[in-house]
């Protein structure tokens, strides 16, 4: 029973770290604002910085569930484009729900572990195994993606939007892609990976200290 609970806890840790780290770039809007000038978005789009910020904020309001109607500032959009962001909204909200559920589970496990010691595999706790396993997988995927991020971007959309091609947007009908280029999503991926690496280091240090 203790072994099974430890495996379940490791899985919950991995889910919490992954979904929590993914949530950061979707909720921390200053991260996007800081990329407007370096990515030359005003020149790419012909928009002012204020117009870009407003368009991005309205898209994020919709995707994060703040607004129930899709809009993108002064930018027009196609029905297919709006449908794609509706799909994105579902993924965003699913991520937040999974993060919340995993945190609740871990809180319950923490309370339980105060009276009942969890099983340790090879003298390492479930948090260590959850974090290190997730990091190993993401480093492998990240290494492969680095070789061809555009291809990795396509594979990601194929996996998470199965059977759909509305994620392929064209600037003449969905100019939102001019202010949300692939380069920005690459930076977001690096932020997610960096957060998970940092969290894994902290968890490992705590686990080593507890095992001493």
mmCIF file with all atom_site columns, C-alpha atoms in Angstrom, residues 1-207:
data_model
loop_
_atom_site.group_PDB
_atom_site.id
_atom_site.type_symbol
_atom_site.label_atom_id
_atom_site.label_alt_id
_atom_site.label_comp_id
_atom_site.label_asym_id
_atom_site.label_entity_id
_atom_site.label_seq_id
_atom_site.pdbx_PDB_ins_code
_atom_site.Cartn_x
_atom_site.Cartn_y
_atom_site.Cartn_z
_atom_site.occupancy
_atom_site.B_iso_or_equiv
_atom_site.pdbx_formal_charge
_atom_site.auth_seq_id
_atom_site.auth_comp_id
_atom_site.auth_asym_id
_atom_site.auth_atom_id
_atom_site.pdbx_PDB_model_num
ATOM 1   C CA . UNK A 1 1   ? 0.000   0.000  0.000   1.00 0.00 ? 1   UNK A CA 1
ATOM 2   C CA . UNK A 1 2   ? 2.817   2.409  0.918   1.00 0.00 ? 2   UNK A CA 1
ATOM 3   C CA . UNK A 1 3   ? 4.651   1.634  -2.325  1.00 0.00 ? 3   UNK A CA 1
ATOM 4   C CA . UNK A 1 4   ? 1.532   2.299  -4.369  1.00 0.00 ? 4   UNK A CA 1
ATOM 5   C CA . UNK A 1 5   ? 0.920   5.563  -2.530  1.00 0.00 ? 5   UNK A CA 1
ATOM 6   C CA . UNK A 1 6   ? 4.521   6.635  -3.175  1.00 0.00 ? 6   UNK A CA 1
ATOM 7   C CA . UNK A 1 7   ? 4.152   5.922  -6.910  1.00 0.00 ? 7   UNK A CA 1
ATOM 8   C CA . UNK A 1 8   ? 0.888   7.873  -6.964  1.00 0.00 ? 8   UNK A CA 1
ATOM 9   C CA . UNK A 1 9   ? 2.561   10.740 -5.101  1.00 0.00 ? 9   UNK A CA 1
ATOM 10  C CA . UNK A 1 10  ? 5.457   10.802 -7.571  1.00 0.00 ? 10  UNK A CA 1
ATOM 11  C CA . UNK A 1 11  ? 2.951   11.052 -10.423 1.00 0.00 ? 11  UNK A CA 1
ATOM 12  C CA . UNK A 1 12  ? 1.096   13.883 -8.652  1.00 0.00 ? 12  UNK A CA 1
ATOM 13  C CA . UNK A 1 13  ? 4.397   15.740 -8.160  1.00 0.00 ? 13  UNK A CA 1
ATOM 14  C CA . UNK A 1 14  ? 5.229   15.409 -11.861 1.00 0.00 ? 14  UNK A CA 1
ATOM 15  C CA . UNK A 1 15  ? 1.774   16.649 -12.868 1.00 0.00 ? 15  UNK A CA 1
ATOM 16  C CA . UNK A 1 16  ? 1.932   19.575 -10.436 1.00 0.00 ? 16  UNK A CA 1
ATOM 17  C CA . UNK A 1 17  ? 5.385   20.655 -11.632 1.00 0.00 ? 17  UNK A CA 1
ATOM 18  C CA . UNK A 1 18  ? 4.480   20.352 -15.310 1.00 0.00 ? 18  UNK A CA 1
ATOM 19  C CA . UNK A 1 19  ? 1.085   22.042 -15.190 1.00 0.00 ? 19  UNK A CA 1
ATOM 20  C CA . UNK A 1 20  ? 2.254   24.705 -12.744 1.00 0.00 ? 20  UNK A CA 1
ATOM 21  C CA . UNK A 1 21  ? 5.248   25.580 -14.898 1.00 0.00 ? 21  UNK A CA 1
ATOM 22  C CA . UNK A 1 22  ? 3.103   25.686 -18.050 1.00 0.00 ? 22  UNK A CA 1
ATOM 23  C CA . UNK A 1 23  ? 0.667   28.008 -16.277 1.00 0.00 ? 23  UNK A CA 1
ATOM 24  C CA . UNK A 1 24  ? 3.386   30.584 -15.573 1.00 0.00 ? 24  UNK A CA 1
ATOM 25  C CA . UNK A 1 25  ? 3.865   31.965 -19.123 1.00 0.00 ? 25  UNK A CA 1
ATOM 26  C CA . UNK A 1 26  ? 0.092   31.861 -19.734 1.00 0.00 ? 26  UNK A CA 1
ATOM 27  C CA . UNK A 1 27  ? -0.610  33.946 -16.632 1.00 0.00 ? 27  UNK A CA 1
ATOM 28  C CA . UNK A 1 28  ? 2.495   36.138 -16.370 1.00 0.00 ? 28  UNK A CA 1
ATOM 29  C CA . UNK A 1 29  ? 1.713   38.657 -19.108 1.00 0.00 ? 29  UNK A CA 1
ATOM 30  C CA . UNK A 1 30  ? 4.782   40.871 -18.488 1.00 0.00 ? 30  UNK A CA 1
ATOM 31  C CA . UNK A 1 31  ? 6.793   38.003 -19.978 1.00 0.00 ? 31  UNK A CA 1
ATOM 32  C CA . UNK A 1 32  ? 5.096   38.671 -23.306 1.00 0.00 ? 32  UNK A CA 1
ATOM 33  C CA . UNK A 1 33  ? 5.308   42.450 -22.969 1.00 0.00 ? 33  UNK A CA 1
ATOM 34  C CA . UNK A 1 34  ? 9.075   42.149 -22.456 1.00 0.00 ? 34  UNK A CA 1
ATOM 35  C CA . UNK A 1 35  ? 9.372   40.391 -25.838 1.00 0.00 ? 35  UNK A CA 1
ATOM 36  C CA . UNK A 1 36  ? 7.487   42.988 -27.896 1.00 0.00 ? 36  UNK A CA 1
ATOM 37  C CA . UNK A 1 37  ? 10.545  45.102 -28.703 1.00 0.00 ? 37  UNK A CA 1
ATOM 38  C CA . UNK A 1 38  ? 13.181  42.318 -28.951 1.00 0.00 ? 38  UNK A CA 1
ATOM 39  C CA . UNK A 1 39  ? 10.971  40.396 -31.386 1.00 0.00 ? 39  UNK A CA 1
ATOM 40  C CA . UNK A 1 40  ? 10.270  43.578 -33.401 1.00 0.00 ? 40  UNK A CA 1
ATOM 41  C CA . UNK A 1 41  ? 6.525   42.993 -33.177 1.00 0.00 ? 41  UNK A CA 1
ATOM 42  C CA . UNK A 1 42  ? 5.516   46.605 -34.022 1.00 0.00 ? 42  UNK A CA 1
ATOM 43  C CA . UNK A 1 43  ? 7.549   46.406 -37.226 1.00 0.00 ? 43  UNK A CA 1
ATOM 44  C CA . UNK A 1 44  ? 6.180   42.964 -38.064 1.00 0.00 ? 44  UNK A CA 1
ATOM 45  C CA . UNK A 1 45  ? 2.568   43.909 -37.484 1.00 0.00 ? 45  UNK A CA 1
ATOM 46  C CA . UNK A 1 46  ? 2.390   47.620 -38.277 1.00 0.00 ? 46  UNK A CA 1
ATOM 47  C CA . UNK A 1 47  ? 0.750   48.118 -34.875 1.00 0.00 ? 47  UNK A CA 1
ATOM 48  C CA . UNK A 1 48  ? 1.697   50.295 -31.948 1.00 0.00 ? 48  UNK A CA 1
ATOM 49  C CA . UNK A 1 49  ? 2.879   48.691 -28.707 1.00 0.00 ? 49  UNK A CA 1
ATOM 50  C CA . UNK A 1 50  ? -0.390  49.711 -27.022 1.00 0.00 ? 50  UNK A CA 1
ATOM 51  C CA . UNK A 1 51  ? -2.427  48.008 -29.768 1.00 0.00 ? 51  UNK A CA 1
ATOM 52  C CA . UNK A 1 52  ? -0.307  44.866 -29.480 1.00 0.00 ? 52  UNK A CA 1
ATOM 53  C CA . UNK A 1 53  ? -0.734  44.731 -25.706 1.00 0.00 ? 53  UNK A CA 1
ATOM 54  C CA . UNK A 1 54  ? -4.486  45.191 -26.007 1.00 0.00 ? 54  UNK A CA 1
ATOM 55  C CA . UNK A 1 55  ? -4.785  42.458 -28.641 1.00 0.00 ? 55  UNK A CA 1
ATOM 56  C CA . UNK A 1 56  ? -2.690  40.035 -26.596 1.00 0.00 ? 56  UNK A CA 1
ATOM 57  C CA . UNK A 1 57  ? -4.586  40.828 -23.386 1.00 0.00 ? 57  UNK A CA 1
ATOM 58  C CA . UNK A 1 58  ? -7.945  40.183 -25.025 1.00 0.00 ? 58  UNK A CA 1
ATOM 59  C CA . UNK A 1 59  ? -6.754  36.858 -26.448 1.00 0.00 ? 59  UNK A CA 1
ATOM 60  C CA . UNK A 1 60  ? -5.379  35.837 -23.037 1.00 0.00 ? 60  UNK A CA 1
ATOM 61  C CA . UNK A 1 61  ? -8.548  36.988 -21.274 1.00 0.00 ? 61  UNK A CA 1
ATOM 62  C CA . UNK A 1 62  ? -10.440 34.538 -23.449 1.00 0.00 ? 62  UNK A CA 1
ATOM 63  C CA . UNK A 1 63  ? -7.958  31.667 -23.237 1.00 0.00 ? 63  UNK A CA 1
ATOM 64  C CA . UNK A 1 64  ? -7.654  31.894 -19.447 1.00 0.00 ? 64  UNK A CA 1
ATOM 65  C CA . UNK A 1 65  ? -11.406 32.029 -18.894 1.00 0.00 ? 65  UNK A CA 1
ATOM 66  C CA . UNK A 1 66  ? -11.673 35.677 -17.872 1.00 0.00 ? 66  UNK A CA 1
ATOM 67  C CA . UNK A 1 67  ? -13.788 36.451 -20.932 1.00 0.00 ? 67  UNK A CA 1
ATOM 68  C CA . UNK A 1 68  ? -16.254 34.166 -22.688 1.00 0.00 ? 68  UNK A CA 1
ATOM 69  C CA . UNK A 1 69  ? -16.073 35.918 -26.071 1.00 0.00 ? 69  UNK A CA 1
ATOM 70  C CA . UNK A 1 70  ? -13.012 35.804 -28.275 1.00 0.00 ? 70  UNK A CA 1
ATOM 71  C CA . UNK A 1 71  ? -11.533 39.106 -29.470 1.00 0.00 ? 71  UNK A CA 1
ATOM 72  C CA . UNK A 1 72  ? -8.116  40.371 -30.482 1.00 0.00 ? 72  UNK A CA 1
ATOM 73  C CA . UNK A 1 73  ? -8.122  44.123 -30.136 1.00 0.00 ? 73  UNK A CA 1
ATOM 74  C CA . UNK A 1 74  ? -8.195  45.860 -33.524 1.00 0.00 ? 74  UNK A CA 1
ATOM 75  C CA . UNK A 1 75  ? -7.253  42.662 -35.342 1.00 0.00 ? 75  UNK A CA 1
ATOM 76  C CA . UNK A 1 76  ? -9.767  40.763 -37.487 1.00 0.00 ? 76  UNK A CA 1
ATOM 77  C CA . UNK A 1 77  ? -9.926  36.994 -37.316 1.00 0.00 ? 77  UNK A CA 1
ATOM 78  C CA . UNK A 1 78  ? -11.441 34.090 -39.215 1.00 0.00 ? 78  UNK A CA 1
ATOM 79  C CA . UNK A 1 79  ? -13.936 31.550 -37.870 1.00 0.00 ? 79  UNK A CA 1
ATOM 80  C CA . UNK A 1 80  ? -11.173 28.937 -38.041 1.00 0.00 ? 80  UNK A CA 1
ATOM 81  C CA . UNK A 1 81  ? -8.853  31.184 -36.054 1.00 0.00 ? 81  UNK A CA 1
ATOM 82  C CA . UNK A 1 82  ? -11.482 31.739 -33.378 1.00 0.00 ? 82  UNK A CA 1
ATOM 83  C CA . UNK A 1 83  ? -12.130 27.984 -33.239 1.00 0.00 ? 83  UNK A CA 1
ATOM 84  C CA . UNK A 1 84  ? -8.425  27.345 -32.697 1.00 0.00 ? 84  UNK A CA 1
ATOM 85  C CA . UNK A 1 85  ? -8.309  29.716 -29.752 1.00 0.00 ? 85  UNK A CA 1
ATOM 86  C CA . UNK A 1 86  ? -11.418 28.019 -28.371 1.00 0.00 ? 86  UNK A CA 1
ATOM 87  C CA . UNK A 1 87  ? -9.403  24.783 -28.454 1.00 0.00 ? 87  UNK A CA 1
ATOM 88  C CA . UNK A 1 88  ? -6.500  26.582 -26.753 1.00 0.00 ? 88  UNK A CA 1
ATOM 89  C CA . UNK A 1 89  ? -8.876  27.816 -24.077 1.00 0.00 ? 89  UNK A CA 1
ATOM 90  C CA . UNK A 1 90  ? -9.878  24.229 -23.295 1.00 0.00 ? 90  UNK A CA 1
ATOM 91  C CA . UNK A 1 91  ? -6.222  23.222 -22.923 1.00 0.00 ? 91  UNK A CA 1
ATOM 92  C CA . UNK A 1 92  ? -5.448  26.229 -20.727 1.00 0.00 ? 92  UNK A CA 1
ATOM 93  C CA . UNK A 1 93  ? -8.369  25.518 -18.413 1.00 0.00 ? 93  UNK A CA 1
ATOM 94  C CA . UNK A 1 94  ? -7.528  21.806 -18.320 1.00 0.00 ? 94  UNK A CA 1
ATOM 95  C CA . UNK A 1 95  ? -3.975  22.699 -17.280 1.00 0.00 ? 95  UNK A CA 1
ATOM 96  C CA . UNK A 1 96  ? -5.247  24.874 -14.424 1.00 0.00 ? 96  UNK A CA 1
ATOM 97  C CA . UNK A 1 97  ? -7.659  22.157 -13.272 1.00 0.00 ? 97  UNK A CA 1
ATOM 98  C CA . UNK A 1 98  ? -4.956  19.488 -13.302 1.00 0.00 ? 98  UNK A CA 1
ATOM 99  C CA . UNK A 1 99  ? -2.616  21.746 -11.360 1.00 0.00 ? 99  UNK A CA 1
ATOM 100 C CA . UNK A 1 100 ? -5.279  22.481 -8.743  1.00 0.00 ? 100 UNK A CA 1
ATOM 101 C CA . UNK A 1 101 ? -6.210  18.807 -8.399  1.00 0.00 ? 101 UNK A CA 1
ATOM 102 C CA . UNK A 1 102 ? -2.577  17.682 -8.089  1.00 0.00 ? 102 UNK A CA 1
ATOM 103 C CA . UNK A 1 103 ? -1.842  20.317 -5.437  1.00 0.00 ? 103 UNK A CA 1
ATOM 104 C CA . UNK A 1 104 ? -4.882  19.222 -3.419  1.00 0.00 ? 104 UNK A CA 1
ATOM 105 C CA . UNK A 1 105 ? -3.741  15.597 -3.661  1.00 0.00 ? 105 UNK A CA 1
ATOM 106 C CA . UNK A 1 106 ? -0.213  16.499 -2.564  1.00 0.00 ? 106 UNK A CA 1
ATOM 107 C CA . UNK A 1 107 ? -1.555  18.513 0.354   1.00 0.00 ? 107 UNK A CA 1
ATOM 108 C CA . UNK A 1 108 ? -3.535  15.471 1.474   1.00 0.00 ? 108 UNK A CA 1
ATOM 109 C CA . UNK A 1 109 ? -0.453  13.252 1.098   1.00 0.00 ? 109 UNK A CA 1
ATOM 110 C CA . UNK A 1 110 ? 1.587   15.739 3.129   1.00 0.00 ? 110 UNK A CA 1
ATOM 111 C CA . UNK A 1 111 ? -0.908  15.557 5.977   1.00 0.00 ? 111 UNK A CA 1
ATOM 112 C CA . UNK A 1 112 ? -0.895  11.754 5.787   1.00 0.00 ? 112 UNK A CA 1
ATOM 113 C CA . UNK A 1 113 ? 2.926   11.569 5.697   1.00 0.00 ? 113 UNK A CA 1
ATOM 114 C CA . UNK A 1 114 ? 3.217   13.410 9.001   1.00 0.00 ? 114 UNK A CA 1
ATOM 115 C CA . UNK A 1 115 ? 1.998   10.268 10.729  1.00 0.00 ? 115 UNK A CA 1
ATOM 116 C CA . UNK A 1 116 ? 2.855   7.619  8.136   1.00 0.00 ? 116 UNK A CA 1
ATOM 117 C CA . UNK A 1 117 ? 6.226   7.618  6.395   1.00 0.00 ? 117 UNK A CA 1
ATOM 118 C CA . UNK A 1 118 ? 5.992   7.131  2.629   1.00 0.00 ? 118 UNK A CA 1
ATOM 119 C CA . UNK A 1 119 ? 7.990   4.383  0.963   1.00 0.00 ? 119 UNK A CA 1
ATOM 120 C CA . UNK A 1 120 ? 11.373  5.508  -0.402  1.00 0.00 ? 120 UNK A CA 1
ATOM 121 C CA . UNK A 1 121 ? 12.765  3.853  -3.504  1.00 0.00 ? 121 UNK A CA 1
ATOM 122 C CA . UNK A 1 122 ? 16.585  3.537  -3.396  1.00 0.00 ? 122 UNK A CA 1
ATOM 123 C CA . UNK A 1 123 ? 16.519  5.901  -0.405  1.00 0.00 ? 123 UNK A CA 1
ATOM 124 C CA . UNK A 1 124 ? 14.831  8.619  -2.453  1.00 0.00 ? 124 UNK A CA 1
ATOM 125 C CA . UNK A 1 125 ? 11.346  9.953  -1.802  1.00 0.00 ? 125 UNK A CA 1
ATOM 126 C CA . UNK A 1 126 ? 8.467   10.094 -4.286  1.00 0.00 ? 126 UNK A CA 1
ATOM 127 C CA . UNK A 1 127 ? 8.905   13.841 -4.855  1.00 0.00 ? 127 UNK A CA 1
ATOM 128 C CA . UNK A 1 128 ? 12.459  13.230 -6.062  1.00 0.00 ? 128 UNK A CA 1
ATOM 129 C CA . UNK A 1 129 ? 11.377  10.487 -8.454  1.00 0.00 ? 129 UNK A CA 1
ATOM 130 C CA . UNK A 1 130 ? 8.450   12.497 -9.798  1.00 0.00 ? 130 UNK A CA 1
ATOM 131 C CA . UNK A 1 131 ? 10.554  15.588 -10.420 1.00 0.00 ? 131 UNK A CA 1
ATOM 132 C CA . UNK A 1 132 ? 13.636  13.804 -11.786 1.00 0.00 ? 132 UNK A CA 1
ATOM 133 C CA . UNK A 1 133 ? 11.612  11.548 -14.096 1.00 0.00 ? 133 UNK A CA 1
ATOM 134 C CA . UNK A 1 134 ? 9.742   14.547 -15.513 1.00 0.00 ? 134 UNK A CA 1
ATOM 135 C CA . UNK A 1 135 ? 13.001  16.434 -15.988 1.00 0.00 ? 135 UNK A CA 1
ATOM 136 C CA . UNK A 1 136 ? 14.619  13.492 -17.782 1.00 0.00 ? 136 UNK A CA 1
ATOM 137 C CA . UNK A 1 137 ? 11.702  13.224 -20.203 1.00 0.00 ? 137 UNK A CA 1
ATOM 138 C CA . UNK A 1 138 ? 11.568  16.961 -20.876 1.00 0.00 ? 138 UNK A CA 1
ATOM 139 C CA . UNK A 1 139 ? 15.322  17.247 -21.375 1.00 0.00 ? 139 UNK A CA 1
ATOM 140 C CA . UNK A 1 140 ? 15.129  14.450 -23.942 1.00 0.00 ? 140 UNK A CA 1
ATOM 141 C CA . UNK A 1 141 ? 12.207  16.081 -25.723 1.00 0.00 ? 141 UNK A CA 1
ATOM 142 C CA . UNK A 1 142 ? 13.842  19.498 -25.455 1.00 0.00 ? 142 UNK A CA 1
ATOM 143 C CA . UNK A 1 143 ? 17.077  18.235 -26.963 1.00 0.00 ? 143 UNK A CA 1
ATOM 144 C CA . UNK A 1 144 ? 15.189  16.774 -29.918 1.00 0.00 ? 144 UNK A CA 1
ATOM 145 C CA . UNK A 1 145 ? 13.106  19.961 -30.303 1.00 0.00 ? 145 UNK A CA 1
ATOM 146 C CA . UNK A 1 146 ? 16.210  22.152 -30.317 1.00 0.00 ? 146 UNK A CA 1
ATOM 147 C CA . UNK A 1 147 ? 17.365  20.520 -33.541 1.00 0.00 ? 147 UNK A CA 1
ATOM 148 C CA . UNK A 1 148 ? 14.194  21.633 -35.333 1.00 0.00 ? 148 UNK A CA 1
ATOM 149 C CA . UNK A 1 149 ? 11.795  23.691 -33.232 1.00 0.00 ? 149 UNK A CA 1
ATOM 150 C CA . UNK A 1 150 ? 9.452   24.402 -36.149 1.00 0.00 ? 150 UNK A CA 1
ATOM 151 C CA . UNK A 1 151 ? 8.962   20.671 -36.645 1.00 0.00 ? 151 UNK A CA 1
ATOM 152 C CA . UNK A 1 152 ? 8.506   20.160 -32.907 1.00 0.00 ? 152 UNK A CA 1
ATOM 153 C CA . UNK A 1 153 ? 5.900   22.943 -32.960 1.00 0.00 ? 153 UNK A CA 1
ATOM 154 C CA . UNK A 1 154 ? 3.986   21.086 -35.664 1.00 0.00 ? 154 UNK A CA 1
ATOM 155 C CA . UNK A 1 155 ? 4.201   17.778 -33.796 1.00 0.00 ? 155 UNK A CA 1
ATOM 156 C CA . UNK A 1 156 ? 2.933   19.454 -30.620 1.00 0.00 ? 156 UNK A CA 1
ATOM 157 C CA . UNK A 1 157 ? -0.147  20.801 -32.412 1.00 0.00 ? 157 UNK A CA 1
ATOM 158 C CA . UNK A 1 158 ? -0.770  17.491 -34.136 1.00 0.00 ? 158 UNK A CA 1
ATOM 159 C CA . UNK A 1 159 ? -0.752  15.697 -30.774 1.00 0.00 ? 159 UNK A CA 1
ATOM 160 C CA . UNK A 1 160 ? -2.821  18.195 -28.792 1.00 0.00 ? 160 UNK A CA 1
ATOM 161 C CA . UNK A 1 161 ? -5.245  19.176 -31.564 1.00 0.00 ? 161 UNK A CA 1
ATOM 162 C CA . UNK A 1 162 ? -5.832  15.758 -33.158 1.00 0.00 ? 162 UNK A CA 1
ATOM 163 C CA . UNK A 1 163 ? -7.718  15.705 -36.429 1.00 0.00 ? 163 UNK A CA 1
ATOM 164 C CA . UNK A 1 164 ? -7.680  19.492 -36.750 1.00 0.00 ? 164 UNK A CA 1
ATOM 165 C CA . UNK A 1 165 ? -5.797  21.880 -38.976 1.00 0.00 ? 165 UNK A CA 1
ATOM 166 C CA . UNK A 1 166 ? -7.320  25.165 -37.785 1.00 0.00 ? 166 UNK A CA 1
ATOM 167 C CA . UNK A 1 167 ? -4.094  25.873 -35.895 1.00 0.00 ? 167 UNK A CA 1
ATOM 168 C CA . UNK A 1 168 ? -2.440  26.637 -39.225 1.00 0.00 ? 168 UNK A CA 1
ATOM 169 C CA . UNK A 1 169 ? -3.178  30.370 -39.381 1.00 0.00 ? 169 UNK A CA 1
ATOM 170 C CA . UNK A 1 170 ? -2.493  32.715 -42.282 1.00 0.00 ? 170 UNK A CA 1
ATOM 171 C CA . UNK A 1 171 ? -1.517  36.309 -41.640 1.00 0.00 ? 171 UNK A CA 1
ATOM 172 C CA . UNK A 1 172 ? -3.834  37.718 -44.318 1.00 0.00 ? 172 UNK A CA 1
ATOM 173 C CA . UNK A 1 173 ? -6.937  36.438 -42.482 1.00 0.00 ? 173 UNK A CA 1
ATOM 174 C CA . UNK A 1 174 ? -5.602  35.929 -38.940 1.00 0.00 ? 174 UNK A CA 1
ATOM 175 C CA . UNK A 1 175 ? -2.995  38.648 -38.407 1.00 0.00 ? 175 UNK A CA 1
ATOM 176 C CA . UNK A 1 176 ? -2.778  37.699 -34.720 1.00 0.00 ? 176 UNK A CA 1
ATOM 177 C CA . UNK A 1 177 ? 0.107   35.395 -35.684 1.00 0.00 ? 177 UNK A CA 1
ATOM 178 C CA . UNK A 1 178 ? 2.201   38.455 -36.522 1.00 0.00 ? 178 UNK A CA 1
ATOM 179 C CA . UNK A 1 179 ? 2.246   39.384 -32.841 1.00 0.00 ? 179 UNK A CA 1
ATOM 180 C CA . UNK A 1 180 ? 2.389   35.795 -31.554 1.00 0.00 ? 180 UNK A CA 1
ATOM 181 C CA . UNK A 1 181 ? 5.285   34.348 -33.571 1.00 0.00 ? 181 UNK A CA 1
ATOM 182 C CA . UNK A 1 182 ? 6.860   30.928 -33.133 1.00 0.00 ? 182 UNK A CA 1
ATOM 183 C CA . UNK A 1 183 ? 9.912   32.570 -31.554 1.00 0.00 ? 183 UNK A CA 1
ATOM 184 C CA . UNK A 1 184 ? 7.832   33.678 -28.573 1.00 0.00 ? 184 UNK A CA 1
ATOM 185 C CA . UNK A 1 185 ? 6.508   30.175 -27.992 1.00 0.00 ? 185 UNK A CA 1
ATOM 186 C CA . UNK A 1 186 ? 10.069  28.885 -28.086 1.00 0.00 ? 186 UNK A CA 1
ATOM 187 C CA . UNK A 1 187 ? 10.919  31.329 -25.295 1.00 0.00 ? 187 UNK A CA 1
ATOM 188 C CA . UNK A 1 188 ? 7.894   30.119 -23.333 1.00 0.00 ? 188 UNK A CA 1
ATOM 189 C CA . UNK A 1 189 ? 9.065   26.525 -23.722 1.00 0.00 ? 189 UNK A CA 1
ATOM 190 C CA . UNK A 1 190 ? 12.470  27.526 -22.340 1.00 0.00 ? 190 UNK A CA 1
ATOM 191 C CA . UNK A 1 191 ? 10.804  29.235 -19.371 1.00 0.00 ? 191 UNK A CA 1
ATOM 192 C CA . UNK A 1 192 ? 8.787   26.096 -18.611 1.00 0.00 ? 192 UNK A CA 1
ATOM 193 C CA . UNK A 1 193 ? 11.867  23.887 -18.863 1.00 0.00 ? 193 UNK A CA 1
ATOM 194 C CA . UNK A 1 194 ? 13.929  26.284 -16.741 1.00 0.00 ? 194 UNK A CA 1
ATOM 195 C CA . UNK A 1 195 ? 11.295  26.360 -14.013 1.00 0.00 ? 195 UNK A CA 1
ATOM 196 C CA . UNK A 1 196 ? 11.063  22.576 -13.897 1.00 0.00 ? 196 UNK A CA 1
ATOM 197 C CA . UNK A 1 197 ? 14.847  22.243 -13.737 1.00 0.00 ? 197 UNK A CA 1
ATOM 198 C CA . UNK A 1 198 ? 15.033  24.739 -10.863 1.00 0.00 ? 198 UNK A CA 1
ATOM 199 C CA . UNK A 1 199 ? 12.207  23.008 -9.001  1.00 0.00 ? 199 UNK A CA 1
ATOM 200 C CA . UNK A 1 200 ? 13.887  19.642 -9.478  1.00 0.00 ? 200 UNK A CA 1
ATOM 201 C CA . UNK A 1 201 ? 17.143  20.981 -8.020  1.00 0.00 ? 201 UNK A CA 1
ATOM 202 C CA . UNK A 1 202 ? 15.291  22.290 -4.950  1.00 0.00 ? 202 UNK A CA 1
ATOM 203 C CA . UNK A 1 203 ? 13.355  19.049 -4.481  1.00 0.00 ? 203 UNK A CA 1
ATOM 204 C CA . UNK A 1 204 ? 16.538  16.997 -4.844  1.00 0.00 ? 204 UNK A CA 1
ATOM 205 C CA . UNK A 1 205 ? 18.368  19.137 -2.283  1.00 0.00 ? 205 UNK A CA 1
ATOM 206 C CA . UNK A 1 206 ? 15.517  18.767 0.200   1.00 0.00 ? 206 UNK A CA 1
ATOM 207 C CA . UNK A 1 207 ? 15.339  15.001 -0.391  1.00 0.00 ? 207 UNK A CA 1
#
